Coordinates of C-alpha atoms in Angstrom, one line a residue:
M460 CA 0.0 0.0 0.0
D461 CA 2.5 2.7 1.1
G462 CA 5.6 0.7 1.7
A463 CA 5.3 0.5 5.4
R464 CA 1.8 -1.0 5.2
V465 CA 1.5 -3.9 2.8
V466 CA -1.6 -6.0 2.0
L467 CA -1.0 -9.4 0.4
A468 CA -4.2 -10.8 -1.2
V469 CA -4.1 -14.6 -1.1
T470 CA -6.7 -16.5 -3.2
G471 CA -7.5 -20.1 -3.8
A472 CA -5.7 -22.6 -1.6
V473 CA -2.5 -22.6 0.4
D474 CA -1.1 -26.0 0.9
W475 CA 2.2 -27.9 0.8
A476 CA 2.5 -27.1 -2.9
N477 CA 2.5 -23.3 -2.6
A478 CA 2.9 -22.4 1.0
G479 CA 6.6 -21.7 0.3
A480 CA 5.6 -19.0 -2.2
L481 CA 3.4 -17.3 0.4
R482 CA 6.3 -17.5 3.0
A483 CA 8.8 -16.1 0.5
T484 CA 6.6 -13.2 -0.6
A485 CA 5.8 -12.3 3.0
L486 CA 9.5 -12.4 4.0
D487 CA 10.4 -10.3 0.9
E488 CA 7.9 -7.6 1.9
I489 CA 9.2 -7.6 5.5
A490 CA 12.8 -7.4 4.2
A491 CA 11.8 -4.5 1.9
G492 CA 10.6 -2.5 4.9
A493 CA 6.9 -3.4 5.5
R494 CA 6.1 -2.7 9.1
K495 CA 2.5 -3.7 9.0
L496 CA 1.8 -6.8 6.8
V497 CA -1.8 -7.8 6.4
L498 CA -2.5 -11.2 4.8
D499 CA -5.9 -10.8 3.1
F500 CA -7.5 -14.2 3.1
S501 CA -10.9 -13.0 2.0
F502 CA -10.8 -15.3 -1.1
L503 CA -9.0 -18.2 0.5
S504 CA -10.9 -21.4 0.1
F505 CA -8.5 -23.9 1.8
W506 CA -5.3 -24.0 3.8
D507 CA -3.5 -26.7 5.7
S508 CA -0.7 -26.7 8.3
S509 CA 1.8 -25.6 5.6
G510 CA -0.1 -22.4 5.1
M511 CA -0.3 -21.8 8.9
G512 CA 3.4 -22.5 9.0
A513 CA 4.0 -19.8 6.4
V514 CA 2.0 -17.3 8.5
A515 CA 4.0 -18.3 11.6
S516 CA 7.3 -17.9 9.8
A517 CA 6.3 -14.4 8.5
Y518 CA 5.2 -13.5 12.1
R519 CA 8.6 -14.6 13.5
S520 CA 10.5 -12.6 10.9
A521 CA 8.4 -9.5 11.4
T522 CA 8.8 -9.5 15.2
H523 CA 12.6 -9.6 14.8
V524 CA 12.5 -6.2 13.0
G525 CA 9.7 -4.6 15.0
A526 CA 7.0 -5.2 12.4
S527 CA 3.6 -6.9 12.7
V528 CA 1.6 -9.5 10.7
S529 CA -2.1 -9.9 10.9
L530 CA -4.8 -11.8 9.0
A531 CA -8.0 -10.5 7.5
G532 CA -11.1 -12.0 6.1
L533 CA -11.0 -15.7 6.9
S534 CA -14.2 -17.5 6.1
P535 CA -16.1 -18.8 9.2
T536 CA -14.9 -22.4 8.5
L537 CA -11.2 -21.4 8.1
E538 CA -11.5 -19.1 11.1
K539 CA -12.7 -21.9 13.3
T540 CA -9.7 -24.0 12.3
Y541 CA -7.4 -21.1 12.9
R542 CA -8.8 -20.4 16.4
L543 CA -8.6 -24.1 17.3
T544 CA -4.9 -24.1 16.7
G545 CA -4.5 -21.2 19.1
M546 CA -2.6 -19.1 16.5
D547 CA -5.2 -16.3 16.9
S548 CA -3.6 -15.5 20.3
V549 CA -0.3 -14.9 18.5
V550 CA -1.1 -13.6 15.0
P551 CA -4.2 -11.3 15.2
L552 CA -7.2 -12.0 13.0
H553 CA -9.4 -9.1 11.8
R554 CA -12.8 -9.1 10.1
D555 CA -11.5 -7.2 7.0
V556 CA -8.4 -5.4 5.6
C557 CA -9.5 -1.9 6.7
T558 CA -9.9 -3.1 10.3
A559 CA -6.5 -4.8 10.2
L560 CA -4.8 -1.7 8.8
T561 CA -6.2 0.5 11.6
A562 CA -5.6 -1.9 14.4

């Protein structure tokens, strides 16, 4: 968005086949200076533990440089899974991108 605030829109599915690409893109944005990274999952239909691992990796990298990572727009089904893992207590989840950017 403005360099310090970046929104990555993720669509389709994030699984073992492409979680590495999500991780790499998120890490590249953090390395480039993003201080608030929002992963927009509004159009995500599926993710597995590989996708959650990519989010965790981005979060760890961000915290090392004083940045933040949050999620926005998970469907109710995917949100339930996310909350069951306990990751929502570490990486915040917001209703939508606008809410995430202003949090």
